[in-house]
Each structure stands twice: as C-alpha cells, then as structure tokens.
C-alpha cells in the first residue's frame, strides 16, 4: 500500500492494492528456492511431482516454531496425508511422536480408517467417543464460539469443538493441523460431478475459496482457539493453492474418483496405506457414526422445539437469510439470543451446494 504523508504527520492510504489474489502465485514464491518442473501438454508426471513437492513443503512449513503439534485425523485422504507428512518430519527432526485425534459416536468407517493410518505412521492416536447428550450440549457453545448460524458450518463446528475440548486435556500441544480446504481447492465435493463443464467447476471452486473465511476457515479458527489451539491449514497454503489453480480445469476434475490428481501425486510414496490413498470420500455423517448421524439427531431435536407455525412466520422475524428448515431456525434463535438480529448479516448466505436439487443444507457436504 502506498501512503501519503499529511501536514500533521499522519499517513493516509493513497493507492491501496490487494496483496494477494486467489489463483495467483504470491510474490514471495520467487525467493523460496522451490524447484518446480516445467510442464506442458500431457506431461502429468511433472505436475504430480510439483504437487507432491509443494504440499510436502506446505505441511513442513506449518511445523515451524517452538510449539509442539498434533493433527485432526479423520481417516480420509486429506487429513491422512497431512498427518503422515507431519509424523515423518517430526521423527526426522527428533521432535517426538505425533499425536492424532478423531471424534466419533460409535464404530464407523472413518474411525477404522483413522486407526489404520495412525498405526501406519506411528502416531499416538486418540479416539474420542461422545454421546448424543454431549453433542446437544455443545450446540449453544458452538454457535457462541463460531459467531455464525450457518447450518453446514455448525454441523462441523460441533465435532471440532468437542474434539478440541477433549484434546486440550490430553496434550501439551498448542498447534493443530487439519485437512480442511482440500475439497475447495481440488473439487472434492460430490456436487462438482453434477456439472459437465470443467470451466464452470473451476469458477465455483474459486468462489468457494473466496468465501471460505466466512464458513470453514471461521470454524477451524474459532472452535479451536476457544480451547487454546492455533490451527494451521496446509491445503490453503498460498503457493500450493495457486499452483493447483494454475493447472487446466480438467486436471482437477473428477476422474473415476474425486481428487484424482492429489492421489496420483502421492502414489507409490508409501506415506499412507494404498487403501486409504484410494479410499472414496464418504458423506460426512455416514462416516461419523453407523447408528444415527449427527445431523439427523439435531433434526429430531429441532423438530421437537420448533413448531410449524413458528417456521411459517420466520420470514417476518428473520427477513435476512430467512430460515427454510426447523434446524436453521433453531440455530438462528440461539445465535440472536447471544448476538442480536443486527449481527445476522455477518453470514451473507447459507453455505449450500450448487447444481443439486437439495433443500436440506445438511446434505451439501459430501
């Protein structure tokens, strides 16, 4: 930013310039001595090598500092790669054994997968099994910590808050790494498959990244900080993100499986088991529990607390982002109890999917 000096000695901005644009390689990249292979045409191998190099750097960069580190390990591709690289680097530098955490209600596909990854990378693994009562008790605390009423973001915030509350008493670590951001950068959500144009999928991916600070980034920042953690997110590294977005839109497209380019980039490295590397992304709630999904439990509660008439009259009480479901209205009432109606505009819209006919916001993140 260029500033003018006033007669009284004060500085005022004369020509503010945005420091970084999503998709543009940051200026500091040229000073980092990163050896990227030049690629062109169909030379996919150099692209895979570059992605592997940049993502490994992104994780290792976030291990810098005097604080010790742990990770959220869900058993999916994204958090597994983060955890594996972190564990390897900590071992190489003699900084000790990585701690990994997963939250669950009961035995689930994710819990089993995370257990397998933890064993493979040699982490000190913690499985947090919570009850429905603990989930419901965390609703108001999550809304207060998050400072938002977005339905999808809150569903994930509940898990993050309960996990960090547990981790706070089980670790001396103050840094926590996670796999968030991968689905926005690499088009991992299943709804990206519902549009045939790679160009339109690319536009939507960039839009999600621009707005992410109001939703998932807000969640991982607030819901970890309230329990004393600093969260670092390798998939949103400037250089890694910019490089991925510089690739042709078809490179990030779904090819038999989501995030194909990321999986191919780490194929043969042995960082994580092959069955995890090529494990399909499962719908969040189907992984978290094999009994009754978190979102369904919350829907039952909202249905008991919110009457049909109250929902019908919601447009009068809530003209901005009028709740469309009882769950949305339940969250909104708690939000406004703490923050008032004027603060509702901090959430510009409900974080819902495109190209899919789904009325329930809980069905977006797949």
Short mmCIF file of C-alpha atoms in Angstrom, two decimals:
data_model
loop_
_atom_site.label_atom_id
_atom_site.label_comp_id
_atom_site.label_asym_id
_atom_site.label_seq_id
_atom_site.Cartn_x
_atom_site.Cartn_y
_atom_site.Cartn_z
CA UNK A 1 0.00 0.00 0.00
CA UNK A 2 1.34 3.42 -0.96
CA UNK A 3 0.65 6.18 1.59
CA UNK A 4 0.68 9.97 1.54
CA UNK A 5 2.13 11.98 4.43
CA UNK A 6 -0.24 14.70 5.63
CA UNK A 7 0.87 18.08 7.02
CA UNK A 8 0.19 16.89 10.57
CA UNK A 9 2.46 13.90 10.03
CA UNK A 10 -0.31 11.33 9.72
CA UNK A 11 -0.30 8.72 6.98
CA UNK A 12 -3.27 8.06 4.74
CA UNK A 13 -3.51 5.36 2.04
CA UNK A 14 -3.36 6.82 -1.44
CA UNK A 15 -3.49 3.71 -3.61
CA UNK A 16 -4.37 0.51 -1.71
CA UNK A 17 -3.60 -2.65 -3.66
CA UNK A 18 -4.80 -6.12 -2.72
CA UNK A 19 -1.77 -8.13 -1.58
CA UNK A 20 -2.86 -11.48 -2.96
CA UNK A 21 -5.41 -12.76 -5.44
CA UNK A 22 -6.65 -16.35 -5.27
CA UNK A 23 -5.04 -18.30 -8.07
CA UNK A 24 -2.02 -16.01 -8.49
CA UNK A 25 1.38 -17.22 -7.31
CA UNK A 26 2.43 -14.96 -4.41
CA UNK A 27 5.43 -12.68 -4.93
CA UNK A 28 7.41 -14.37 -2.15
CA UNK A 29 7.43 -17.62 -4.17
CA UNK A 30 10.45 -16.43 -6.19
CA UNK A 31 12.57 -16.21 -3.04
CA UNK A 32 11.87 -19.70 -1.72
CA UNK A 33 14.16 -21.75 -3.97
CA UNK A 34 11.47 -24.29 -4.79
CA UNK A 35 12.45 -26.43 -7.77
CA UNK A 36 9.33 -26.90 -9.89
CA UNK A 37 9.44 -28.93 -13.09
CA UNK A 38 8.12 -27.11 -16.10
CA UNK A 39 5.20 -28.97 -17.59
CA UNK A 40 3.31 -28.70 -20.79
CA UNK A 41 0.75 -30.60 -22.79
CA UNK A 42 0.05 -34.01 -21.30
CA UNK A 43 3.12 -34.22 -19.07
CA UNK A 44 1.19 -35.27 -15.97
CA UNK A 45 4.22 -36.70 -14.15
CA UNK A 46 5.87 -33.31 -13.65
CA UNK A 47 2.56 -31.99 -12.33
CA UNK A 48 2.31 -34.85 -9.83
CA UNK A 49 5.88 -34.19 -8.68
CA UNK A 50 5.20 -30.47 -8.28
CA UNK A 51 2.03 -31.06 -6.27
CA UNK A 52 3.85 -33.55 -4.04
CA UNK A 53 6.73 -31.09 -3.51
CA UNK A 54 4.53 -28.08 -2.80
CA UNK A 55 2.17 -29.91 -0.46
CA UNK A 56 5.00 -31.50 1.49
CA UNK A 57 6.54 -28.03 1.84
CA UNK A 58 3.16 -26.65 2.94
CA UNK A 59 2.90 -29.16 5.79
CA UNK A 60 6.55 -28.82 6.85
CA UNK A 61 6.30 -25.03 6.84
CA UNK A 62 3.46 -25.28 9.36
CA UNK A 63 5.59 -27.27 11.75
CA UNK A 64 7.91 -24.32 12.26
CA UNK A 65 8.10 -22.78 15.71
CA UNK A 66 8.70 -23.87 19.26
CA UNK A 67 5.20 -25.25 19.83
CA UNK A 68 4.57 -28.96 19.57
CA UNK A 69 1.92 -30.13 17.11
CA UNK A 70 -0.96 -32.57 16.77
CA UNK A 71 -3.41 -33.26 13.94
CA UNK A 72 -7.07 -33.99 13.35
CA UNK A 73 -7.14 -37.39 11.62
CA UNK A 74 -10.47 -38.41 10.14
CA UNK A 75 -9.19 -41.35 8.12
CA UNK A 76 -9.88 -39.63 4.81
CA UNK A 77 -7.30 -38.73 2.17
CA UNK A 78 -6.82 -35.10 3.21
CA UNK A 79 -6.11 -35.40 6.92
CA UNK A 80 -4.20 -38.66 6.41
CA UNK A 81 -1.66 -37.02 4.10
CA UNK A 82 -1.24 -34.07 6.47
CA UNK A 83 -0.72 -36.41 9.43
CA UNK A 84 1.69 -38.69 7.57
CA UNK A 85 3.94 -35.87 6.39
CA UNK A 86 3.88 -34.23 9.83
CA UNK A 87 4.71 -37.51 11.58
CA UNK A 88 7.61 -38.20 9.23
CA UNK A 89 9.08 -34.72 9.64
CA UNK A 90 8.77 -34.77 13.44
CA UNK A 91 10.59 -38.10 13.54
CA UNK A 92 13.35 -36.85 11.22
CA UNK A 93 13.95 -33.75 13.32
CA UNK A 94 13.78 -35.57 16.65
CA UNK A 95 10.77 -33.60 17.85
CA UNK A 96 8.92 -36.63 19.11
CA UNK A 97 5.84 -38.60 18.18
CA UNK A 98 2.84 -37.02 16.51
CA UNK A 99 -0.49 -37.08 18.35
CA UNK A 100 -3.61 -37.62 16.25
CA UNK A 101 -7.27 -37.18 17.22
CA UNK A 102 -10.59 -38.37 15.81
CA UNK A 103 -14.12 -37.91 17.17
CA UNK A 104 -16.95 -40.40 16.80
CA UNK A 105 -20.23 -41.54 18.32
CA UNK A 106 -19.73 -45.23 17.67
CA UNK A 107 -17.65 -47.57 15.49
CA UNK A 108 -17.63 -46.14 11.98
CA UNK A 109 -15.76 -46.40 8.64
CA UNK A 110 -13.77 -43.24 9.43
CA UNK A 111 -12.75 -44.45 12.87
CA UNK A 112 -11.44 -47.71 11.45
CA UNK A 113 -9.60 -45.92 8.64
CA UNK A 114 -8.03 -43.38 11.02
CA UNK A 115 -6.88 -46.22 13.26
CA UNK A 116 -5.19 -47.86 10.29
CA UNK A 117 -3.43 -44.63 9.27
CA UNK A 118 -2.29 -43.95 12.85
CA UNK A 119 -0.76 -47.42 13.06
CA UNK A 120 0.94 -46.93 9.67
CA UNK A 121 2.53 -43.57 10.59
CA UNK A 122 3.20 -44.49 14.22
CA UNK A 123 1.23 -41.69 15.84
CA UNK A 124 -0.11 -41.58 19.38
CA UNK A 125 -3.76 -41.90 18.45
CA UNK A 126 -6.78 -40.73 20.44
CA UNK A 127 -10.35 -41.84 19.67
CA UNK A 128 -12.98 -39.59 21.20
CA UNK A 129 -16.30 -41.38 21.59
CA UNK A 130 -19.04 -38.98 22.65
CA UNK A 131 -22.74 -39.33 23.43
CA UNK A 132 -25.78 -37.69 21.89
CA UNK A 133 -26.13 -35.68 25.10
CA UNK A 134 -22.62 -34.25 24.66
CA UNK A 135 -23.42 -33.28 21.06
CA UNK A 136 -26.60 -31.48 22.06
CA UNK A 137 -24.87 -29.78 24.98
CA UNK A 138 -22.26 -28.44 22.56
CA UNK A 139 -24.76 -26.76 20.22
CA UNK A 140 -25.04 -23.43 22.02
CA UNK A 141 -21.33 -23.34 22.86
CA UNK A 142 -20.51 -23.95 19.18
CA UNK A 143 -22.77 -21.16 17.96
CA UNK A 144 -21.29 -18.77 20.53
CA UNK A 145 -17.70 -19.72 19.61
CA UNK A 146 -18.37 -19.69 15.88
CA UNK A 147 -20.36 -16.43 15.84
CA UNK A 148 -22.42 -17.82 12.97
CA UNK A 149 -25.67 -19.71 12.41
CA UNK A 150 -24.79 -21.40 9.12
CA UNK A 151 -26.17 -24.93 9.27
CA UNK A 152 -23.38 -26.79 7.48
CA UNK A 153 -20.61 -24.92 9.25
CA UNK A 154 -22.23 -25.58 12.61
CA UNK A 155 -22.56 -29.28 11.95
CA UNK A 156 -18.80 -29.50 11.56
CA UNK A 157 -18.19 -26.98 14.37
CA UNK A 158 -19.85 -29.31 16.88
CA UNK A 159 -17.32 -32.02 16.14
CA UNK A 160 -14.38 -29.61 16.11
CA UNK A 161 -15.36 -28.06 19.44
CA UNK A 162 -15.89 -31.39 21.24
CA UNK A 163 -12.66 -32.79 19.78
CA UNK A 164 -10.61 -29.77 20.89
CA UNK A 165 -12.18 -29.79 24.34
CA UNK A 166 -11.00 -33.37 24.77
CA UNK A 167 -7.59 -32.74 23.18
CA UNK A 168 -6.98 -29.77 25.47
CA UNK A 169 -6.79 -32.12 28.45
CA UNK A 170 -4.81 -34.84 26.67
CA UNK A 171 -1.97 -32.93 25.04
CA UNK A 172 0.51 -30.16 25.71
CA UNK A 173 0.41 -29.27 22.02
CA UNK A 174 -0.73 -25.80 21.08
CA UNK A 175 -0.70 -26.26 17.29
CA UNK A 176 -3.19 -28.43 15.47
CA UNK A 177 -3.09 -29.26 11.75
CA UNK A 178 -6.13 -30.31 9.72
CA UNK A 179 -7.12 -31.31 6.19
CA UNK A 180 -9.65 -28.53 5.56
CA UNK A 181 -9.55 -26.65 2.26
CA UNK A 182 -8.72 -29.64 0.06
CA UNK A 183 -12.27 -30.08 -1.26
CA UNK A 184 -12.49 -26.44 -2.30
CA UNK A 185 -9.08 -26.37 -3.99
CA UNK A 186 -9.32 -29.81 -5.62
CA UNK A 187 -13.08 -30.01 -6.24
CA UNK A 188 -13.56 -32.90 -3.84
CA UNK A 189 -17.26 -32.47 -3.11
CA UNK A 190 -19.55 -34.83 -4.98
CA UNK A 191 -21.68 -31.96 -6.30
CA UNK A 192 -18.77 -30.96 -8.57
CA UNK A 193 -19.59 -34.09 -10.58
CA UNK A 194 -23.07 -32.79 -11.39
CA UNK A 195 -21.87 -30.17 -13.86
CA UNK A 196 -20.30 -31.19 -17.15
CA UNK A 197 -18.24 -28.03 -17.73
CA UNK A 198 -14.72 -28.03 -16.24
CA UNK A 199 -14.68 -24.24 -16.63
CA UNK A 200 -17.81 -23.77 -14.52
CA UNK A 201 -16.49 -26.14 -11.89
CA UNK A 202 -13.31 -24.06 -11.78
CA UNK A 203 -15.32 -20.87 -11.28
CA UNK A 204 -17.26 -22.44 -8.42
CA UNK A 205 -14.06 -23.72 -6.80
CA UNK A 206 -12.62 -20.18 -6.78
CA UNK A 207 -15.85 -18.75 -5.41
CA UNK A 208 -15.79 -21.22 -2.52
CA UNK A 209 -12.20 -20.29 -1.76
CA UNK A 210 -13.03 -16.58 -1.74
CA UNK A 211 -15.86 -17.10 0.77
CA UNK A 212 -14.23 -19.80 2.86
CA UNK A 213 -13.15 -17.34 5.56
CA UNK A 214 -16.83 -16.85 6.44
CA UNK A 215 -17.50 -20.57 6.86
CA UNK A 216 -14.99 -23.44 7.30
CA UNK A 217 -12.00 -21.19 7.98
CA UNK A 218 -14.09 -19.35 10.56
CA UNK A 219 -14.95 -22.72 12.13
CA UNK A 220 -11.44 -24.11 12.38
CA UNK A 221 -10.14 -20.80 13.70
CA UNK A 222 -12.79 -20.07 16.35
CA UNK A 223 -13.64 -23.58 17.51
CA UNK A 224 -10.00 -24.50 18.08
CA UNK A 225 -8.93 -21.15 19.55
CA UNK A 226 -11.63 -21.34 22.22
CA UNK A 227 -9.74 -24.34 23.63
CA UNK A 228 -6.29 -22.81 23.28
CA UNK A 229 -5.18 -24.19 19.91
CA UNK A 230 -3.74 -22.45 16.88
CA UNK A 231 -4.89 -24.15 13.68
CA UNK A 232 -2.75 -24.35 10.58
CA UNK A 233 -4.19 -25.46 7.24
CA UNK A 234 -1.67 -26.81 4.68
CA UNK A 235 -4.21 -27.17 1.84
CA UNK A 236 -4.77 -23.39 1.90
CA UNK A 237 -1.06 -22.63 1.55
CA UNK A 238 -0.72 -19.75 -0.92
CA UNK A 239 1.82 -21.41 -3.16
CA UNK A 240 0.15 -24.84 -3.18
CA UNK A 241 -3.30 -23.35 -3.84
CA UNK A 242 -2.03 -21.01 -6.56
CA UNK A 243 -0.21 -23.81 -8.34
CA UNK A 244 -3.26 -26.09 -8.28
CA UNK A 245 -5.49 -23.34 -9.65
CA UNK A 246 -2.96 -22.64 -12.41
CA UNK A 247 -3.49 -26.12 -13.82
CA UNK A 248 -6.01 -26.70 -16.62
CA UNK A 249 -9.51 -27.12 -15.11
CA UNK A 250 -9.63 -30.69 -16.42
CA UNK A 251 -6.65 -31.67 -14.21
CA UNK A 252 -8.68 -31.06 -11.05
CA UNK A 253 -11.78 -32.76 -12.41
CA UNK A 254 -13.27 -35.99 -11.08
CA UNK A 255 -11.66 -38.99 -12.82
CA UNK A 256 -13.32 -42.17 -11.54
CA UNK A 257 -12.62 -40.80 -8.06
CA UNK A 258 -12.53 -37.32 -6.54
CA UNK A 259 -9.18 -35.51 -6.09
CA UNK A 260 -7.55 -37.89 -8.54
CA UNK A 261 -4.60 -35.56 -9.16
CA UNK A 262 -3.74 -35.47 -5.44
CA UNK A 263 -3.94 -39.24 -5.11
CA UNK A 264 -1.72 -39.79 -8.15
CA UNK A 265 0.79 -37.29 -6.78
CA UNK A 266 1.39 -39.45 -3.69
CA UNK A 267 1.02 -42.83 -5.36
CA UNK A 268 3.97 -45.11 -4.62
CA UNK A 269 5.35 -42.97 -1.78
CA UNK A 270 4.18 -45.31 0.96
CA UNK A 271 3.20 -42.34 3.14
CA UNK A 272 -0.23 -43.80 3.80
CA UNK A 273 -1.73 -47.24 3.01
CA UNK A 274 -2.91 -47.60 -0.59
CA UNK A 275 -6.43 -48.43 0.55
CA UNK A 276 -6.57 -45.04 2.30
CA UNK A 277 -4.92 -43.21 -0.60
CA UNK A 278 -7.62 -44.54 -2.94
CA UNK A 279 -10.47 -44.57 -0.44
CA UNK A 280 -13.50 -42.73 -1.81
CA UNK A 281 -14.78 -39.70 0.03
CA UNK A 282 -17.78 -40.65 2.13
CA UNK A 283 -20.58 -38.39 3.18
CA UNK A 284 -19.53 -36.88 6.50
CA UNK A 285 -22.37 -38.12 8.68
CA UNK A 286 -22.20 -41.63 7.24
CA UNK A 287 -18.60 -41.79 8.45
CA UNK A 288 -19.00 -40.24 11.85
CA UNK A 289 -21.45 -42.85 13.05
CA UNK A 290 -23.07 -46.06 11.91
CA UNK A 291 -26.12 -45.51 14.11
CA UNK A 292 -27.88 -42.17 13.81
CA UNK A 293 -25.92 -39.40 12.02
CA UNK A 294 -25.18 -36.19 13.91
CA UNK A 295 -27.30 -34.09 11.58
CA UNK A 296 -30.29 -36.44 11.95
CA UNK A 297 -30.05 -36.23 15.75
CA UNK A 298 -30.10 -32.44 15.51
CA UNK A 299 -33.01 -32.51 13.06
CA UNK A 300 -35.05 -34.55 15.55
CA UNK A 301 -34.30 -32.04 18.31
CA UNK A 302 -35.21 -29.05 16.15
CA UNK A 303 -38.44 -30.74 15.08
CA UNK A 304 -39.49 -31.04 18.73
CA UNK A 305 -38.55 -27.48 19.68
CA UNK A 306 -39.77 -25.53 16.63
CA UNK A 307 -43.46 -25.52 15.69
CA UNK A 308 -44.73 -25.46 12.12
CA UNK A 309 -46.29 -22.03 12.69
CA UNK A 310 -43.03 -20.57 14.01
CA UNK A 311 -41.27 -21.74 10.86
CA UNK A 312 -44.07 -20.36 8.66
CA UNK A 313 -43.72 -16.94 10.34
CA UNK A 314 -39.92 -16.95 10.12
CA UNK A 315 -39.84 -14.54 7.18
CA UNK A 316 -41.33 -11.83 9.39
CA UNK A 317 -38.90 -12.29 12.27
CA UNK A 318 -35.88 -13.02 10.08
CA UNK A 319 -36.01 -11.11 6.77
CA UNK A 320 -32.28 -11.65 6.14
CA UNK A 321 -31.38 -15.28 5.38
CA UNK A 322 -34.88 -16.43 6.31
CA UNK A 323 -34.61 -19.96 7.83
CA UNK A 324 -36.06 -22.59 5.49
CA UNK A 325 -35.97 -25.53 7.91
CA UNK A 326 -36.62 -26.02 11.60
CA UNK A 327 -32.95 -26.76 12.19
CA UNK A 328 -31.93 -23.45 10.56
CA UNK A 329 -34.46 -21.64 12.74
CA UNK A 330 -33.26 -23.44 15.88
CA UNK A 331 -29.69 -22.30 15.23
CA UNK A 332 -30.80 -18.77 14.33
CA UNK A 333 -32.72 -18.35 17.59
CA UNK A 334 -29.66 -19.33 19.63
CA UNK A 335 -27.43 -17.02 17.55
CA UNK A 336 -29.66 -13.99 18.01
CA UNK A 337 -30.01 -14.68 21.73
CA UNK A 338 -26.28 -14.07 22.02
CA UNK A 339 -25.58 -11.56 19.26
CA UNK A 340 -28.86 -9.88 18.31
CA UNK A 341 -30.54 -9.52 14.94
CA UNK A 342 -28.18 -6.87 13.53
CA UNK A 343 -25.26 -9.30 13.62
CA UNK A 344 -27.13 -11.78 11.40
CA UNK A 345 -25.80 -10.02 8.31
CA UNK A 346 -22.29 -11.29 9.14
CA UNK A 347 -23.43 -14.51 7.49
CA UNK A 348 -24.20 -13.43 3.90
CA UNK A 349 -25.89 -16.67 2.84
CA UNK A 350 -26.34 -20.32 3.86
CA UNK A 351 -23.42 -22.41 2.61
CA UNK A 352 -25.24 -24.69 0.17
CA UNK A 353 -24.26 -26.68 -2.88
CA UNK A 354 -24.81 -25.74 -6.50
CA UNK A 355 -26.18 -27.90 -9.30
CA UNK A 356 -28.01 -30.26 -6.94
CA UNK A 357 -31.68 -30.11 -6.01
CA UNK A 358 -31.39 -30.32 -2.21
CA UNK A 359 -33.49 -28.32 0.22
CA UNK A 360 -31.69 -29.53 3.33
CA UNK A 361 -28.39 -27.73 3.91
CA UNK A 362 -27.20 -30.76 5.84
CA UNK A 363 -26.93 -32.63 2.55
CA UNK A 364 -24.36 -30.27 0.99
CA UNK A 365 -21.02 -31.60 2.20
CA UNK A 366 -20.45 -34.92 0.54
#
